[in-house]
Coordinates of C-alpha atoms and ligand atoms in Angstrom, one line a residue:
M1 CA -55.4 -0.4 -21.4
I2 CA -53.1 2.0 -20.0
A3 CA -54.4 5.7 -19.9
G4 CA -53.0 7.6 -22.8
N5 CA -52.3 4.4 -25.5
K6 CA -54.3 1.9 -27.2
F7 CA -51.9 -1.0 -26.4
R8 CA -52.6 -4.0 -24.5
K9 CA -51.2 -4.7 -21.1
L10 CA -49.5 -8.0 -20.3
S11 CA -47.8 -9.4 -17.3
A12 CA -44.0 -9.7 -17.8
C13 CA -44.6 -13.8 -18.1
E14 CA -47.2 -13.0 -21.0
A15 CA -44.6 -10.9 -22.9
A16 CA -41.8 -13.2 -22.4
D17 CA -44.1 -15.7 -23.8
F18 CA -43.8 -13.9 -27.1
I19 CA -39.9 -14.7 -27.7
T20 CA -39.4 -18.3 -28.8
D21 CA -36.0 -20.5 -28.9
G22 CA -33.2 -19.0 -31.1
A23 CA -34.8 -15.1 -31.4
L24 CA -32.6 -12.7 -31.9
V25 CA -33.7 -10.0 -29.0
G26 CA -32.9 -6.3 -29.1
F27 CA -33.0 -4.8 -25.4
S28 CA -32.8 -1.3 -24.3
G29 CA -30.0 -0.7 -21.7
F30 CA -26.7 1.1 -21.8
T31 CA -25.1 0.0 -18.4
P32 CA -28.0 -0.7 -16.0
A33 CA -29.5 2.4 -17.0
G34 CA -32.6 2.1 -19.0
A35 CA -32.4 -1.7 -19.4
A36 CA -35.2 -3.7 -19.8
K37 CA -35.9 -5.7 -16.4
A38 CA -39.5 -7.4 -15.7
V39 CA -39.3 -9.2 -19.2
P40 CA -35.9 -10.9 -19.3
R41 CA -36.2 -11.8 -15.9
A42 CA -39.4 -13.7 -16.9
L43 CA -37.4 -15.0 -19.9
A44 CA -34.7 -16.3 -17.4
A45 CA -37.4 -18.2 -15.3
R46 CA -38.8 -19.7 -18.1
A47 CA -35.8 -20.9 -19.8
L48 CA -35.1 -22.2 -16.2
A49 CA -38.5 -24.2 -16.3
M50 CA -37.6 -25.4 -19.8
H51 CA -34.2 -26.4 -19.3
N52 CA -35.8 -28.6 -16.5
R53 CA -38.0 -30.3 -18.5
G54 CA -35.2 -31.2 -20.8
E55 CA -36.5 -28.5 -23.7
K56 CA -33.7 -26.1 -25.3
F57 CA -34.5 -22.4 -24.6
R58 CA -31.7 -20.0 -25.4
I59 CA -31.7 -16.6 -27.2
R60 CA -29.3 -14.1 -28.9
V61 CA -29.2 -11.1 -27.5
L62 CA -28.3 -7.5 -28.7
T63 CA -27.9 -4.7 -26.4
G64 CA -26.8 -0.6 -26.4
A65 CA -23.9 -1.9 -23.8
S66 CA -23.8 -3.6 -20.6
T67 CA -27.0 -4.1 -18.3
G68 CA -28.3 -4.6 -15.3
A69 CA -28.7 -7.6 -13.1
A70 CA -31.9 -8.5 -14.6
L71 CA -30.5 -9.0 -18.0
D72 CA -27.4 -10.3 -18.6
D73 CA -27.0 -12.0 -14.9
A74 CA -30.3 -13.5 -14.9
L75 CA -29.9 -14.9 -18.3
A76 CA -26.7 -16.1 -18.4
E77 CA -27.1 -17.9 -14.6
V78 CA -29.7 -19.8 -16.6
N79 CA -27.4 -20.1 -19.5
A80 CA -30.1 -18.9 -21.6
I81 CA -28.2 -16.7 -24.0
S82 CA -26.5 -18.3 -27.3
W83 CA -25.0 -15.2 -28.9
R84 CA -24.3 -11.8 -27.1
A85 CA -23.0 -8.5 -28.6
P86 CA -21.6 -5.3 -28.0
Y87 CA -20.6 -5.3 -24.6
Q88 CA -21.1 -6.9 -21.2
S89 CA -19.9 -6.6 -17.7
S90 CA -21.7 -9.6 -15.8
S91 CA -19.6 -12.2 -14.3
A92 CA -22.2 -14.9 -15.1
L93 CA -22.1 -13.8 -18.6
R94 CA -18.2 -13.6 -18.7
K95 CA -17.7 -17.4 -17.4
L96 CA -20.2 -18.6 -20.3
I97 CA -18.2 -16.6 -22.9
N98 CA -14.8 -17.6 -21.7
R99 CA -16.1 -21.2 -21.6
Q100 CA -17.3 -20.7 -25.3
E101 CA -20.8 -21.9 -24.3
T102 CA -21.8 -17.8 -25.5
E103 CA -20.4 -16.5 -28.7
F104 CA -19.6 -13.2 -27.6
V105 CA -18.8 -10.4 -30.7
D106 CA -17.3 -7.4 -29.2
M107 CA -17.2 -4.4 -31.4
H108 CA -17.1 -0.6 -31.0
L109 CA -20.4 1.0 -29.5
S110 CA -20.7 3.2 -32.3
H111 CA -20.9 0.5 -34.9
L112 CA -23.5 -1.3 -33.4
P113 CA -26.5 0.6 -34.5
Q114 CA -25.5 0.7 -38.2
M115 CA -24.6 -2.8 -38.1
V116 CA -28.3 -3.4 -37.2
E117 CA -29.7 -1.0 -39.9
F118 CA -27.3 -2.9 -42.5
G119 CA -28.8 -6.3 -42.0
F120 CA -25.6 -7.7 -40.5
F121 CA -26.7 -9.6 -37.8
G122 CA -30.2 -10.8 -39.7
N123 CA -33.6 -10.1 -38.8
I124 CA -34.5 -8.8 -35.3
D125 CA -37.1 -10.6 -34.0
V126 CA -38.3 -8.5 -30.9
A127 CA -37.6 -5.9 -29.4
V128 CA -38.2 -4.9 -25.6
V129 CA -37.5 -1.5 -24.5
E130 CA -38.0 0.1 -21.5
A131 CA -39.8 3.7 -21.7
V132 CA -41.4 5.9 -19.1
D133 CA -44.3 6.6 -22.0
V134 CA -45.6 5.7 -25.1
T135 CA -48.3 7.3 -27.6
S136 CA -50.7 5.5 -29.4
D137 CA -49.4 7.1 -32.7
G138 CA -46.0 5.0 -31.9
R139 CA -43.7 7.7 -29.6
V140 CA -41.7 5.8 -27.2
Y141 CA -40.5 8.4 -24.9
L142 CA -37.3 6.7 -23.1
S143 CA -36.0 6.1 -19.7
T144 CA -32.4 6.6 -18.6
S145 CA -30.5 5.6 -21.7
V146 CA -31.1 6.0 -25.8
G147 CA -28.5 3.5 -26.5
A148 CA -29.7 1.5 -29.5
S149 CA -33.0 1.4 -28.7
P150 CA -34.3 3.3 -31.7
T151 CA -32.7 1.2 -34.1
F152 CA -34.3 -1.7 -32.2
L153 CA -37.6 -0.3 -31.8
R154 CA -37.3 0.5 -36.3
H155 CA -35.7 -2.6 -37.3
A156 CA -37.6 -5.3 -34.7
D157 CA -40.6 -7.1 -36.3
R158 CA -42.6 -7.4 -32.8
V159 CA -41.9 -4.5 -29.6
I160 CA -42.5 -4.9 -25.9
I161 CA -42.7 -1.9 -24.2
E162 CA -41.7 -2.0 -20.2
L163 CA -43.2 1.2 -18.8
N164 CA -41.2 2.0 -15.8
Q165 CA -43.0 4.5 -13.0
H166 CA -39.8 5.0 -11.3
H167 CA -38.4 7.5 -13.5
S168 CA -39.5 11.1 -13.8
K169 CA -42.0 12.0 -16.5
R170 CA -39.6 14.7 -17.6
L171 CA -36.8 12.7 -18.4
P172 CA -37.5 13.0 -22.3
E173 CA -36.5 16.6 -21.7
M174 CA -32.7 15.3 -22.1
H175 CA -33.4 12.8 -25.0
D176 CA -32.8 14.0 -28.6
I177 CA -33.2 11.5 -30.7
R178 CA -32.2 11.1 -34.3
L179 CA -31.2 8.0 -36.7
L180 CA -28.9 8.2 -39.3
P181 CA -29.8 7.0 -43.1
L182 CA -28.3 4.7 -45.0
P183 CA -25.3 5.2 -47.2
P184 CA -24.7 6.8 -49.8
H185 CA -27.3 9.2 -48.3
R186 CA -25.8 9.9 -44.7
S187 CA -25.1 14.0 -45.0
F188 CA -23.7 16.3 -42.1
I189 CA -24.5 15.3 -38.8
P190 CA -25.4 18.9 -37.8
I191 CA -24.1 18.6 -34.2
D192 CA -21.1 21.7 -33.7
H193 CA -21.6 21.8 -29.9
A194 CA -21.7 19.1 -27.2
L195 CA -25.2 20.5 -26.3
S196 CA -26.6 20.9 -29.6
R197 CA -29.7 19.2 -30.5
I198 CA -30.9 17.9 -33.7
G199 CA -33.8 15.4 -33.1
T200 CA -36.4 14.7 -30.9
P201 CA -37.7 13.8 -27.8
F202 CA -39.0 10.4 -28.6
A203 CA -38.0 7.6 -30.8
E204 CA -40.5 6.1 -33.1
V205 CA -42.0 2.8 -33.7
D206 CA -45.2 1.4 -36.1
P207 CA -47.8 1.0 -33.5
A208 CA -48.9 -2.0 -35.4
K209 CA -45.8 -3.8 -34.4
I210 CA -46.2 -3.1 -30.1
I211 CA -47.4 -6.9 -28.8
G212 CA -48.2 -4.8 -25.5
I213 CA -46.9 -3.0 -22.6
V214 CA -45.6 -4.4 -19.0
E215 CA -45.6 -1.9 -16.4
T216 CA -42.7 -1.6 -13.8
D217 CA -41.8 0.0 -10.9
E218 CA -37.7 -0.6 -10.7
P219 CA -34.8 1.1 -9.9
D220 CA -31.8 0.9 -12.6
G221 CA -29.7 -0.6 -9.8
V222 CA -26.5 1.3 -10.5
A223 CA -23.6 0.9 -7.6
T224 CA -22.6 4.2 -6.1
F225 CA -18.5 4.6 -6.8
D226 CA -16.2 3.8 -3.6
A227 CA -14.0 6.9 -3.0
P228 CA -11.2 7.0 -5.0
G229 CA -8.1 5.3 -3.7
E230 CA -4.4 6.9 -3.5
C231 CA -3.6 5.4 -7.2
S232 CA -6.9 6.6 -8.6
E233 CA -5.8 10.0 -7.0
R234 CA -2.2 10.2 -8.6
I235 CA -3.4 9.1 -12.1
A236 CA -5.7 12.3 -12.0
D237 CA -3.1 14.4 -10.6
H238 CA -1.0 13.3 -13.6
V239 CA -3.7 13.8 -16.2
V240 CA -5.0 17.2 -14.6
G241 CA -1.3 18.2 -14.6
F242 CA -0.9 17.6 -18.5
I243 CA -4.1 19.0 -19.4
L244 CA -3.0 22.4 -17.6
Q245 CA 0.3 22.4 -19.2
E246 CA -1.3 21.7 -22.6
M247 CA -3.1 25.1 -21.9
R248 CA -0.5 26.9 -20.9
L249 CA 1.4 25.8 -24.3
G250 CA -1.6 27.0 -26.3
R251 CA -2.8 23.6 -27.7
I252 CA -5.8 23.7 -25.4
P253 CA -7.8 26.9 -26.2
P254 CA -8.8 28.8 -23.4
E255 CA -12.3 28.0 -23.8
F256 CA -11.5 24.2 -23.1
L257 CA -12.4 21.2 -25.1
P258 CA -15.1 18.8 -24.4
L259 CA -14.1 15.8 -22.3
Q260 CA -15.2 12.1 -22.5
S261 CA -14.1 9.7 -19.6
G262 CA -14.5 6.0 -19.2
V263 CA -16.5 4.1 -16.6
G264 CA -15.0 3.3 -13.4
N265 CA -13.3 4.7 -10.2
V266 CA -10.5 6.6 -12.1
A267 CA -12.8 7.9 -14.6
N268 CA -14.6 9.4 -11.9
A269 CA -11.8 10.8 -9.8
V270 CA -10.4 12.6 -13.0
M271 CA -13.5 14.1 -13.6
A272 CA -13.9 15.2 -9.7
R273 CA -10.3 16.7 -9.9
L274 CA -10.8 18.9 -13.2
G275 CA -14.0 20.0 -11.6
Q276 CA -12.3 21.1 -8.7
H277 CA -9.4 22.7 -10.2
P278 CA -9.2 26.6 -10.2
D279 CA -7.3 26.9 -13.4
I280 CA -9.5 24.5 -15.6
P281 CA -12.5 26.8 -17.0
P282 CA -16.2 25.5 -16.9
F283 CA -16.7 22.7 -19.7
V284 CA -18.5 20.4 -21.4
M285 CA -18.4 17.0 -21.8
Y286 CA -19.3 14.6 -25.1
S287 CA -19.3 11.3 -23.6
E288 CA -21.2 7.9 -23.5
V289 CA -22.2 7.7 -20.0
I290 CA -22.8 10.4 -17.0
Q291 CA -21.9 9.1 -14.1
D292 CA -22.0 10.1 -10.5
A293 CA -19.3 12.9 -10.0
L294 CA -20.7 14.7 -13.0
V295 CA -23.9 15.6 -11.2
D296 CA -22.0 17.7 -8.5
L297 CA -19.9 19.1 -11.1
L298 CA -23.3 20.4 -12.9
E299 CA -24.5 21.6 -9.7
S300 CA -21.4 23.4 -8.9
G301 CA -21.3 25.2 -12.4
S302 CA -17.9 23.8 -13.3
L303 CA -19.3 21.3 -16.0
R304 CA -21.7 23.7 -18.1
G305 CA -23.6 20.4 -19.6
A306 CA -23.0 16.9 -20.8
S307 CA -24.0 15.0 -23.7
A308 CA -24.1 11.1 -23.8
T309 CA -26.2 8.2 -24.3
S310 CA -26.9 7.1 -20.8
L311 CA -27.8 8.4 -17.5
T312 CA -25.7 6.0 -15.3
L313 CA -26.5 7.6 -11.6
S314 CA -27.0 5.8 -8.2
E315 CA -30.4 6.3 -6.9
P316 CA -29.2 9.4 -4.6
Q317 CA -27.7 10.9 -7.4
L318 CA -30.8 10.4 -9.5
A319 CA -33.3 11.5 -6.7
K320 CA -31.2 15.0 -7.2
V321 CA -31.5 15.0 -10.9
Y322 CA -35.3 14.4 -10.6
D323 CA -35.8 17.0 -8.1
N324 CA -34.2 19.8 -10.0
M325 CA -35.1 19.1 -13.8
D326 CA -35.9 22.5 -14.2
F327 CA -32.2 22.7 -13.7
F328 CA -30.8 19.5 -15.1
G329 CA -33.0 18.9 -18.2
S330 CA -31.5 21.4 -20.1
R331 CA -28.0 20.7 -19.1
I332 CA -28.0 17.1 -20.2
V333 CA -28.5 15.8 -23.7
L334 CA -29.1 11.6 -24.3
R335 CA -28.5 10.8 -27.8
P336 CA -28.8 7.4 -29.6
Q337 CA -25.1 5.7 -29.1
E338 CA -24.3 6.4 -33.0
L339 CA -24.1 9.7 -32.3
S340 CA -22.7 9.7 -28.9
N341 CA -19.7 7.9 -30.3
N342 CA -19.7 9.2 -33.4
P343 CA -15.9 9.3 -34.9
G344 CA -16.8 12.2 -37.2
V345 CA -18.4 14.3 -34.3
I346 CA -15.9 13.0 -31.9
R347 CA -13.2 14.6 -34.3
R348 CA -15.0 17.7 -35.2
L349 CA -15.5 18.8 -31.6
G350 CA -12.2 18.2 -30.5
V351 CA -12.7 15.5 -27.5
I352 CA -10.3 14.7 -24.7
A353 CA -11.0 11.4 -24.2
I354 CA -9.9 9.4 -21.1
N355 CA -10.5 5.6 -20.7
T356 CA -8.9 2.7 -18.8
V357 CA -7.3 -0.2 -20.2
L358 CA -5.9 -3.6 -18.6
E359 CA -2.4 -3.3 -20.0
M360 CA -0.2 -1.3 -22.6
D361 CA 2.9 -2.1 -23.8
I362 CA 6.3 -0.6 -24.6
T363 CA 5.5 0.2 -28.6
G364 CA 2.3 2.1 -27.3
C365 CA -0.3 -0.6 -28.1
A366 CA -3.2 -1.0 -25.4
N367 CA -5.3 -4.2 -24.4
S368 CA -8.8 -3.5 -22.9
T369 CA -10.4 -6.6 -23.0
H370 CA -9.0 -9.9 -22.8
V371 CA -6.4 -11.1 -19.8
C372 CA -3.6 -13.3 -20.8
G373 CA -5.0 -12.6 -24.8
G374 CA -7.7 -15.0 -23.9
Q375 CA -10.0 -14.4 -21.1
V376 CA -12.6 -11.4 -21.8
M377 CA -13.3 -8.8 -19.2
N378 CA -16.1 -6.8 -20.4
G379 CA -15.7 -5.3 -23.8
I380 CA -14.0 -2.6 -25.7
G381 CA -17.2 -0.3 -24.9
G382 CA -16.7 3.1 -26.4
S383 CA -12.9 3.4 -25.5
G384 CA -11.7 2.3 -29.5
D385 CA -14.5 5.2 -30.7
F386 CA -13.1 7.9 -28.6
T387 CA -9.3 7.2 -28.6
R388 CA -9.0 7.0 -32.2
N389 CA -10.8 10.2 -33.1
A390 CA -10.1 12.5 -29.8
Y391 CA -8.1 15.5 -30.2
L392 CA -6.0 14.1 -27.4
S393 CA -6.8 10.7 -25.7
F394 CA -5.3 9.3 -22.6
L395 CA -5.3 5.4 -21.6
V396 CA -4.7 4.9 -18.3
A397 CA -4.2 2.1 -15.7
P398 CA -2.5 1.1 -12.3
S399 CA 1.0 0.2 -12.9
I400 CA 0.3 -3.1 -11.3
A401 CA -2.7 -5.7 -10.8
K402 CA -2.9 -8.5 -7.9
S403 CA -0.9 -7.1 -5.2
G404 CA 2.0 -6.8 -8.1
K405 CA 2.0 -10.0 -9.4
I406 CA 0.8 -8.4 -12.4
S407 CA 2.7 -5.5 -14.6
T408 CA 0.4 -3.7 -16.8
V409 CA 3.3 -2.4 -18.6
V410 CA 4.4 -5.1 -20.4
P411 CA 6.6 -6.0 -23.9
M412 CA 3.9 -6.7 -26.0
V413 CA -0.1 -6.7 -24.8
S414 CA -1.6 -10.2 -25.3
H415 CA -4.4 -8.8 -27.3
V416 CA -4.6 -5.4 -29.1
D417 CA -7.7 -3.1 -28.7
H418 CA -5.7 0.3 -29.3
N419 CA -2.7 0.3 -31.6
E420 CA 0.4 2.6 -31.5
H421 CA -1.1 4.9 -34.4
S422 CA -4.5 5.7 -32.1
V423 CA -2.5 6.3 -28.4
Q424 CA -1.5 9.5 -27.8
V425 CA -0.7 9.4 -23.7
M426 CA -0.2 6.9 -21.4
V427 CA -0.5 7.3 -17.9
T428 CA -0.1 5.3 -14.5
E429 CA 0.3 5.9 -10.9
Q430 CA 3.7 6.3 -11.7
G431 CA 3.7 9.3 -14.4
L432 CA 2.9 10.1 -17.8
A433 CA 4.1 9.4 -21.1
D434 CA 3.3 11.9 -23.9
L435 CA 3.9 9.5 -26.9
R436 CA 3.0 12.3 -29.4
G437 CA 6.1 12.6 -32.3
L438 CA 8.2 9.8 -31.0
G439 CA 9.4 6.8 -32.8
P440 CA 9.0 3.5 -31.7
I441 CA 12.4 3.5 -29.2
E442 CA 11.7 6.6 -27.7
R443 CA 8.3 5.7 -26.9
A444 CA 9.6 2.4 -25.4
R445 CA 12.2 4.3 -23.1
R446 CA 9.7 6.5 -22.4
I447 CA 6.7 4.3 -21.4
I448 CA 9.2 2.4 -19.3
E449 CA 10.7 5.0 -17.7
K450 CA 7.0 7.0 -16.9
C451 CA 4.7 4.3 -16.6
A452 CA 6.7 1.1 -15.4
H453 CA 6.2 -0.1 -11.6
P454 CA 9.9 0.6 -10.5
M455 CA 9.6 -3.5 -10.0
Y456 CA 9.3 -4.3 -13.4
R457 CA 11.3 -1.3 -14.9
D458 CA 14.7 -3.4 -15.2
Y459 CA 13.0 -6.4 -17.0
L460 CA 11.4 -3.7 -19.6
F461 CA 14.6 -2.4 -20.3
E462 CA 16.7 -5.5 -20.3
Y463 CA 14.2 -6.5 -22.8
L464 CA 14.2 -3.9 -24.7
E465 CA 18.0 -3.2 -25.3
A466 CA 18.5 -7.2 -25.9
A467 CA 15.8 -7.6 -28.7
P468 CA 16.8 -7.6 -32.0
M469 CA 17.4 -4.4 -34.2
G470 CA 14.7 -2.9 -36.0
H471 CA 12.5 0.1 -36.7
V472 CA 10.3 -1.7 -33.5
R473 CA 12.7 -3.8 -31.1
H474 CA 11.0 -7.1 -30.0
D475 CA 11.9 -10.4 -29.1
L476 CA 9.3 -12.7 -30.8
K477 CA 10.5 -15.6 -28.4
R478 CA 10.5 -13.2 -25.4
C479 CA 7.7 -10.8 -25.7
F480 CA 5.3 -13.0 -23.7
E481 CA 7.5 -14.2 -21.0
L482 CA 5.7 -11.8 -18.5
H483 CA 2.4 -13.3 -19.5
Q484 CA 3.7 -17.1 -19.9
N485 CA 5.1 -16.8 -16.0
L486 CA 1.8 -15.2 -14.8
L487 CA -0.1 -18.5 -16.2
E488 CA 2.8 -21.1 -15.2
T489 CA 3.7 -19.7 -11.6
G490 CA 0.6 -17.0 -10.7
S491 CA 3.1 -13.9 -11.0
M492 CA 4.6 -12.4 -13.9
L493 CA 8.3 -12.2 -12.2
P494 CA 8.5 -15.0 -9.5
L495 CA 11.8 -14.2 -8.5
V496 CA 11.5 -10.5 -8.0
I497 CA 7.7 -10.6 -6.2
A498 CA 9.0 -13.8 -3.8
Ligands
LIG501 O1 -9.8 -7.7 -10.9 O2 -11.8 -7.2 -9.7 O3 -10.4 -9.2 -9.5 O4 -9.6 -7.2 -8.6 O5 -9.1 -6.2 -13.6 O6 -9.5 -4.0 -12.7 O7 -8.1 -1.6 -11.8 O8 -10.5 -2.1 -11.0 O9 -10.0 -1.4 -13.2 O10 -12.8 -1.6 -12.9 O11 -11.8 0.7 -14.0 O12 -11.4 -2.1 -15.1 C1 -10.4 -2.4 -18.4 C2 -11.6 -3.5 -17.4 C3 -10.8 -1.9 -16.2 C4 -12.3 -1.5 -17.6 C5 -11.0 -2.3 -17.4 C6 -7.9 -7.0 -13.1 C7 -8.0 -6.0 -11.9 C8 -9.2 -6.3 -11.2 C9 -10.5 -4.8 -13.0 P1 -10.5 -8.0 -9.7 P2 -9.5 -2.0 -12.0 P3 -11.4 -0.9 -13.7 C10 -16.3 3.7 -22.1 C11 -15.0 3.3 -21.7 C12 -13.1 -1.0 -21.6 C13 -14.5 -0.6 -22.2 C14 -14.2 1.0 -21.8 C15 -12.8 -1.8 -19.0 C16 -10.2 -6.0 -12.7 O13 -12.0 0.0 -17.3 O14 -13.8 -2.5 -19.3 O15 -13.0 1.4 -21.7 N1 -12.7 -1.1 -20.1 N2 -15.3 1.8 -21.6 O16 -7.1 -6.5 -10.5 C17 -5.4 -9.0 -15.4 C18 -4.1 -7.3 -16.1 C19 -5.3 -6.5 -15.5 C20 -6.0 -7.2 -14.7 C21 -6.4 -5.1 -14.1 N3 -3.6 -6.7 -17.1 N4 -4.2 -8.6 -16.1 N5 -6.0 -8.4 -14.9 N6 -6.5 -6.6 -14.0 N7 -5.4 -4.9 -14.8 C22 -17.7 3.2 -21.5 C23 -18.4 1.7 -21.8 O17 -18.3 1.9 -23.0 C24 -19.5 1.7 -21.4

């Protein structure tokens, strides 16, 4: 028994034994933050041993978003995942998905909890959830992410808690947990400010469902960021310059609007640049991930507070937060992902959203997920929740990839995640295209002129002018010519690059 609760203490291997071949398992984790660790690792070891004996063992995996090395990587490396939703960023898992050995359901992160709630995925057999504390009456104090864990705890038949000593016991001071009722009984969500608190600091579970507790002491393993490169800095300059212009024009109010920024180096550079700019007033964030740059911005006072669903911090930054919970505890709110990414709340608060894409096309559609239409990278994540519903949304990308062999501005994207009805502003290191109020041909010209790399501009203009007349101009025979070239020769414009 663990002091403070009545639950049975289990080793990770004992806990893993409760999970059977074919089970649907809901794991905690939104990025490596708060991801289950010991039980999935033990499951991977068991799967490997079973596979070596010629026995079948593969499970169906639900999480909040991507996870850490002990979960997606460990299970994928032994081919133990038959089905996976909703977002991943593991290279081992990506290979299985692209070989069609694992079925991957890519979906908006705000939709995941309600799809579980509606029963669309069937029964969750077991939830494995990392926490910093659990009480005998079923209060589960989660760790560095909330994600979909409250929903998994409610719906799973059986529950295993990983109690991770590594984290501050004061983490729940940041948690604000409330689940939405089923339609038609959903009422107004009373979040009218990014930092509104509307729930409890704990998730709830029927204590009778808890099989046992696995004690751990392990960091999340979040990687540190590289210093932003020149390309990220130039994209950040364009975004910040545009926001300042919108403020001068009175289209962003003087008190500013809440910001969301996606994951990665560009997003980190944009946030740092915004925080340093003397003309940007102190602001708040309504986002899904709190990453390293935000800790320094909170300390400097340029960020007044942040709402998200996960605290995705490298160890030095997390230590800073834990050492000063009196300061950070009230300035960070961690919510379930159906609230951090809720379309209604995002629109109500007037969020400014900044997300990275793989490619964008001259009509204003963007692809965040699939290389050459087929090979998945990570998934749409929360980028669709925010891009569609933001007051002002930016999609950003370097104008070229792989040393210029790839143009990220193409005639037609090879996979559509964000369509032209949702996309407002496109940005590369070359420049920024404000698409609001423009018809298709004007958009196309603006995107090519402002965003395309000079190496690809002539090709794109020529494509546009030669395409058959219409409201939108596209040549269905040529629209994927650049992608075809890439697949056949290794570069989109072989003659130009050579
Ligand atoms: O390849 O790793 O081999 O060098 O794609 O590209 O430029 O390093 O950018 O790491 O920010 O990832 C869209 C994938 C960008 C990410 C994506 C190659 C490029 C490189 C990575 P290498 P970069 P990033 C909310 C927000 C969707 C989810 C989202 C993502 C690799 O930002 O997953 O927005 N977004 N969530 O060389 C072929 C192209 C390419 C290309 C780049 N057009 N074709 N390869 N690459 N463009 C947060 C959450 O939801 C948690």
